[in-house]
mmCIF file of N, CA and C in Angstrom:
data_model
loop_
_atom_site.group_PDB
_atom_site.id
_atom_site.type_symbol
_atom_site.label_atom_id
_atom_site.label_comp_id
_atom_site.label_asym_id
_atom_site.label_seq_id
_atom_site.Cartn_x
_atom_site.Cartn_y
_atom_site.Cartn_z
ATOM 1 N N UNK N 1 -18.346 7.681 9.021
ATOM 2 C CA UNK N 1 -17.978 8.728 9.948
ATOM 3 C C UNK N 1 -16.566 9.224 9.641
ATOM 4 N N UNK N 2 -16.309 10.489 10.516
ATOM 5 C CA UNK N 2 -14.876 11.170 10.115
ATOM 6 C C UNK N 2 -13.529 9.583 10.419
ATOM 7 N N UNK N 3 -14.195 9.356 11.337
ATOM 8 C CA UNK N 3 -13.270 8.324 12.263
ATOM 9 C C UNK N 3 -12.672 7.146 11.389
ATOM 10 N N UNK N 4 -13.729 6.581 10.683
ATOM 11 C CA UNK N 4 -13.296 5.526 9.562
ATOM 12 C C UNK N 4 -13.163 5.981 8.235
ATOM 13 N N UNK N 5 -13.430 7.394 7.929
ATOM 14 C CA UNK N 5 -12.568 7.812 6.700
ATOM 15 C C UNK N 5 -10.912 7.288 6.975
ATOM 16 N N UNK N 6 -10.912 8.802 8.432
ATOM 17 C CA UNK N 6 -9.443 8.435 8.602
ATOM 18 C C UNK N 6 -8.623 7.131 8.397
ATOM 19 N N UNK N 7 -9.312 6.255 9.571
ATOM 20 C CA UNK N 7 -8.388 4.509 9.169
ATOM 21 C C UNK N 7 -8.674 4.145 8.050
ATOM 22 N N UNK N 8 -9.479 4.636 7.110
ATOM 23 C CA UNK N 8 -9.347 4.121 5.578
ATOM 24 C C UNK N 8 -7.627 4.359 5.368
ATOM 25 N N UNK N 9 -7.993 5.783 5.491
ATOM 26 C CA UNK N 9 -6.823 6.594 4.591
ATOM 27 C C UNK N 9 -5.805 5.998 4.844
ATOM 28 N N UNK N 10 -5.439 6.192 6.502
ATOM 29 C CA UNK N 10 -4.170 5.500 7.196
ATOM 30 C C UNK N 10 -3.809 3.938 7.277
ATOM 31 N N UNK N 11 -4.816 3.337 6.791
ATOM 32 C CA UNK N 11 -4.840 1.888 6.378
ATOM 33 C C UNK N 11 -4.088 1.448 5.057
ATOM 34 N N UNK N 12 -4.500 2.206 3.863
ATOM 35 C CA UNK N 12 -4.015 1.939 2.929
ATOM 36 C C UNK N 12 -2.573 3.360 2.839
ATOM 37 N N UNK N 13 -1.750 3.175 3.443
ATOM 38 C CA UNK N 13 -0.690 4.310 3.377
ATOM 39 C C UNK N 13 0.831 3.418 2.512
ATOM 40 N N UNK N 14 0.486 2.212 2.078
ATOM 41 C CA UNK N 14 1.665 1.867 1.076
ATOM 42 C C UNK N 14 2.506 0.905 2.074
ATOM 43 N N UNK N 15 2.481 1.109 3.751
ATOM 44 C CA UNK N 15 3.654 0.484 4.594
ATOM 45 C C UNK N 15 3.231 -1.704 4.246
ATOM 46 N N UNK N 16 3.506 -2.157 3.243
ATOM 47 C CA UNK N 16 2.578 -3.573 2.926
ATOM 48 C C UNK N 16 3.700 -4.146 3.923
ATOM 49 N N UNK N 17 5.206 -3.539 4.406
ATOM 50 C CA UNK N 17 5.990 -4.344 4.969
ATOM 51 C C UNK N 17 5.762 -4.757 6.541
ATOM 52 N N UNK N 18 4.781 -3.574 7.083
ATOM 53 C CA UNK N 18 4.176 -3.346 8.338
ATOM 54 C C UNK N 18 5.556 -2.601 9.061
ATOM 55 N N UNK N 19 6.630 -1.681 8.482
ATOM 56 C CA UNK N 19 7.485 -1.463 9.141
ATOM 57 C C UNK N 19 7.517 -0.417 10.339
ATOM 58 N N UNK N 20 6.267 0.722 9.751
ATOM 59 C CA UNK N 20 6.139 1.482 9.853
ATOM 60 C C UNK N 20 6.408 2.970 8.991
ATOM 61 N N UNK N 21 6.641 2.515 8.255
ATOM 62 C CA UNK N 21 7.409 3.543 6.887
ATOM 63 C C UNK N 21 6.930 3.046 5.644
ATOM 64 N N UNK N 22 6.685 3.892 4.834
ATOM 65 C CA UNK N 22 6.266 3.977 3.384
ATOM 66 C C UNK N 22 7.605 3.937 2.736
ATOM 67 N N UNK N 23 8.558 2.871 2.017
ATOM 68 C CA UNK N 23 9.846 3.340 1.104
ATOM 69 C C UNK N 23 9.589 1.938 -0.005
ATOM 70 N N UNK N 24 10.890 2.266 -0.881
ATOM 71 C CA UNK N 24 11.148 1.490 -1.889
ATOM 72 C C UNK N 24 11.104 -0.211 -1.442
ATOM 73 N N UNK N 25 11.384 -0.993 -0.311
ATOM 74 C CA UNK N 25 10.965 -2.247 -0.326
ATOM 75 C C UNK N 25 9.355 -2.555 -0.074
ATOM 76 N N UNK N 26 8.831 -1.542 0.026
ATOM 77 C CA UNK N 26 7.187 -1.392 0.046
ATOM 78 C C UNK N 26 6.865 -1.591 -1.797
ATOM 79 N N UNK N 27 7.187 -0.710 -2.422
ATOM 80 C CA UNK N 27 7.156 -0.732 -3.919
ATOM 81 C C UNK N 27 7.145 -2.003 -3.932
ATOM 82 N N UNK N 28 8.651 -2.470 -4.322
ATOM 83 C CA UNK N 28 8.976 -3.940 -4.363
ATOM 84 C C UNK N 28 8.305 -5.176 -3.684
ATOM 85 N N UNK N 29 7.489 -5.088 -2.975
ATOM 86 C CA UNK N 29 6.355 -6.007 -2.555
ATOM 87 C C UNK N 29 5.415 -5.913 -3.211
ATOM 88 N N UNK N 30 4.888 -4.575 -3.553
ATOM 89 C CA UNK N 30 3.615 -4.753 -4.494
ATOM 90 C C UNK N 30 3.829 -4.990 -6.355
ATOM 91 N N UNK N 31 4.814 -4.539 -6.324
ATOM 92 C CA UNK N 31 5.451 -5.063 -7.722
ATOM 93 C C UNK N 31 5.997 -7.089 -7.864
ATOM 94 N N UNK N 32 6.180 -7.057 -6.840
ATOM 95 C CA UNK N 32 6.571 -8.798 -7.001
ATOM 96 C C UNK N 32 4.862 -9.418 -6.852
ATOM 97 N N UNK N 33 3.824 -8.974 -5.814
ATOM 98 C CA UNK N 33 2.816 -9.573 -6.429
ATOM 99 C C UNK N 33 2.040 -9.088 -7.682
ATOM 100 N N UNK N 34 2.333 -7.880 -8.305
ATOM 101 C CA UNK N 34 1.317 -7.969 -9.308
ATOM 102 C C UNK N 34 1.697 -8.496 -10.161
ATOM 103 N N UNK N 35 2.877 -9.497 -10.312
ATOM 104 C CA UNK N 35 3.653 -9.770 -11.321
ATOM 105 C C UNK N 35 3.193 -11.409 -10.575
ATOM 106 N N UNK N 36 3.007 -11.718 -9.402
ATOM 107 C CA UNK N 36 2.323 -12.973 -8.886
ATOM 108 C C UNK N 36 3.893 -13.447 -8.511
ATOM 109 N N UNK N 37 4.330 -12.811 -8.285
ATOM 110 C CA UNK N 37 5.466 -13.959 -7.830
ATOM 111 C C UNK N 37 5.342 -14.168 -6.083
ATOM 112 N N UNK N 38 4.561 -13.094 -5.482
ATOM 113 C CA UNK N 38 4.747 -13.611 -3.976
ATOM 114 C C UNK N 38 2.961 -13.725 -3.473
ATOM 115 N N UNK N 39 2.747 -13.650 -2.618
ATOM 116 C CA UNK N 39 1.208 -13.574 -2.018
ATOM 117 C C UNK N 39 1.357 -12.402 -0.686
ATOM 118 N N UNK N 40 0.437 -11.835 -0.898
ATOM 119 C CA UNK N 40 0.340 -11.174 0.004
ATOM 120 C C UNK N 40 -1.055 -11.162 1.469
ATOM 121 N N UNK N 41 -1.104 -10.980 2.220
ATOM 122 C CA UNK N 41 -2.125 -11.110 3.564
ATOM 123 C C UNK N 41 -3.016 -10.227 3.211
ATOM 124 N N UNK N 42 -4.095 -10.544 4.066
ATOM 125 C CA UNK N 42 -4.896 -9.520 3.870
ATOM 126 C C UNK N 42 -4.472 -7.967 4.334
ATOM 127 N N UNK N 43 -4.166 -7.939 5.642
ATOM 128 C CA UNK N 43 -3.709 -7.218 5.563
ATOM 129 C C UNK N 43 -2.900 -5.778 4.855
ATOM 130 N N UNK N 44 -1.639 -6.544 4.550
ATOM 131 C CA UNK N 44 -0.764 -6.380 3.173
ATOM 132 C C UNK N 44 -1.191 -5.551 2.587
ATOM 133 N N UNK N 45 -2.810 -6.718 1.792
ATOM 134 C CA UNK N 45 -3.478 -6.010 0.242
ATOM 135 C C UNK N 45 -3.949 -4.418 1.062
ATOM 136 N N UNK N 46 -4.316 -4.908 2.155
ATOM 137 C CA UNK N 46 -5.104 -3.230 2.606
ATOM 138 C C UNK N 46 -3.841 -1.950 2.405
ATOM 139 N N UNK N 47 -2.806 -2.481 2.791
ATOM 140 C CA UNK N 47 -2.060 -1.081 3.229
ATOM 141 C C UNK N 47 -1.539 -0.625 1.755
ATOM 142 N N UNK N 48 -1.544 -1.981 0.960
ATOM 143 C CA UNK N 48 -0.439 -2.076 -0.520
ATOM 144 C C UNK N 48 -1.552 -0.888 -1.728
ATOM 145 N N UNK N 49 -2.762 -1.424 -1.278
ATOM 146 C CA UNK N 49 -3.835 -0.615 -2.182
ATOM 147 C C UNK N 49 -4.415 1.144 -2.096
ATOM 148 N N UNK N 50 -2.858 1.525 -2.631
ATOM 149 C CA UNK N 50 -2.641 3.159 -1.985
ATOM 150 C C UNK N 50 -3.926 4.070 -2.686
ATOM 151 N N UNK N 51 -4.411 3.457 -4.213
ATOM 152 C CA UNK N 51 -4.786 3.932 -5.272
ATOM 153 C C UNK N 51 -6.466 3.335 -5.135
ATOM 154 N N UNK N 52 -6.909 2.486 -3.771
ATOM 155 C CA UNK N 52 -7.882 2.519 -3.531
ATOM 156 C C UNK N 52 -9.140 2.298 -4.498
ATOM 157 N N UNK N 53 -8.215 1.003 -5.522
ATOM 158 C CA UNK N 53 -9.595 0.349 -6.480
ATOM 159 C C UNK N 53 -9.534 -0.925 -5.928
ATOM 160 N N UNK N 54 -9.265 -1.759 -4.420
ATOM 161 C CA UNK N 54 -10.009 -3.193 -4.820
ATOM 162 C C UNK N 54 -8.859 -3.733 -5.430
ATOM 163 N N UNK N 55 -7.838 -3.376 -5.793
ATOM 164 C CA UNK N 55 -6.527 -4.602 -5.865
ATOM 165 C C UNK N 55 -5.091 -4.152 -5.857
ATOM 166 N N UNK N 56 -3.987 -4.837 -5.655
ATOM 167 C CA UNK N 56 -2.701 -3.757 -5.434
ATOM 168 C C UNK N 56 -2.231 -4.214 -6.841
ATOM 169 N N UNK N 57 -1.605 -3.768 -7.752
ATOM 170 C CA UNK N 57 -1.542 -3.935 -8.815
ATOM 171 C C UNK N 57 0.130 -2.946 -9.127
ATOM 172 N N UNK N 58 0.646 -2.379 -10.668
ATOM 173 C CA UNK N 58 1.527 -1.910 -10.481
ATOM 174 C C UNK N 58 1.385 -0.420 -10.354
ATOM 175 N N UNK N 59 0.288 -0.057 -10.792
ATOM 176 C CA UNK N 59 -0.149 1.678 -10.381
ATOM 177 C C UNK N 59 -0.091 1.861 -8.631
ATOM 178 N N UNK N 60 -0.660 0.809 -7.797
ATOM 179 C CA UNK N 60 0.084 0.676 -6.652
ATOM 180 C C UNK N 60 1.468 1.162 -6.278
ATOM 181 N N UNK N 61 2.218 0.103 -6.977
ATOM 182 C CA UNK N 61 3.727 -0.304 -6.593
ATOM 183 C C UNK N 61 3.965 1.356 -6.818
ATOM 184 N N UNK N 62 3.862 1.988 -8.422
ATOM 185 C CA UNK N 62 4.311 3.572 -8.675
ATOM 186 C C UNK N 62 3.415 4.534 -7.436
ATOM 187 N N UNK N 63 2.390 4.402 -6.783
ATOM 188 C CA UNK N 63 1.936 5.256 -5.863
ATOM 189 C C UNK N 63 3.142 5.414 -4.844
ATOM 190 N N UNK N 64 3.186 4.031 -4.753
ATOM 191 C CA UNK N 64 3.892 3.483 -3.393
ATOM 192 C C UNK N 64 5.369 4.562 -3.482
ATOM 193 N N UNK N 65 6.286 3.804 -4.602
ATOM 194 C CA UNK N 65 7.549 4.689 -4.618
ATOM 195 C C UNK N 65 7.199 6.001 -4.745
ATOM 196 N N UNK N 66 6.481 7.047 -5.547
ATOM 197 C CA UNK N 66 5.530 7.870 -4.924
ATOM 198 C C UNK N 66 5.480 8.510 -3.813
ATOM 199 N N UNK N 67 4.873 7.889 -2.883
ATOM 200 C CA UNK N 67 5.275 8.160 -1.602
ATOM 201 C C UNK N 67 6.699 8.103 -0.869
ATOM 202 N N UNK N 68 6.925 7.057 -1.137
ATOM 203 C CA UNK N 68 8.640 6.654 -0.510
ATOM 204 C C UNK N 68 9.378 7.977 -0.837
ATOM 205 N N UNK N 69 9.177 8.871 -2.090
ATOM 206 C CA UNK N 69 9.867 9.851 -2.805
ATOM 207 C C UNK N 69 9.397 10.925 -2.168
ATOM 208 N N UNK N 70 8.501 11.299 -1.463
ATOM 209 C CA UNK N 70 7.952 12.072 -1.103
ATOM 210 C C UNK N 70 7.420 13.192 -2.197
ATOM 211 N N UNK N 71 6.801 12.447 -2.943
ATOM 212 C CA UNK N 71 5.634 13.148 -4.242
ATOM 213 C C UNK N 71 4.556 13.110 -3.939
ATOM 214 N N UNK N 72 4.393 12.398 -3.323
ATOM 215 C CA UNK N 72 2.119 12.712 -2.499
ATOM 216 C C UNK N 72 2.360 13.191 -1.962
#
C-alpha cells in the first residue's frame, strides 16, 4: 500500500544515529561497520540501508553523506 511504501522510504532515510537528522556522523557509522569495526541493531541496518539492497555497506555510508550534503 501507499502507506508502507512511505515507512519504507522514511525508514531507511540514513538517520542510523536515531537523532533525527541525516549528517556526517550517520556516514561514519555506516562506514565503521562496513569496515566491521562496530555492530549495528536492527534497527540501525534499516535506517543505514539508504541504497535499499539488503545490507549497509560503503555505497551506503556515500548515500548517506549524500544526503547530509544535501545532493538527494
Amino acid at each position: 500500500s501507499r502507506r508502507q511504501r512511505q515507512m519504507c522510504i522514511r525508514d531507511s532515510d540514513g538517520d542510523i544515529n536515531g537523532d533525527g537528522n541525516t549528517n556526517t556522523a550517520d556516514a561514519v557509522f555506516a562506514m565503521r561497520y562496513a569496515l566491521g569495526l562496530i555492530e549495528l541493531t536492527e534497527t540501525q541496518l534499516i535506517h543505514g540501508d539508504v541504497n535499499e539492497d539488503g545490507v549497509v555497506n560503503i555505497a551506503d555510508a556515500i548515500g548517506i553523506m549524500r544526503i547530509a550534503m544535501g545532493l538527494n
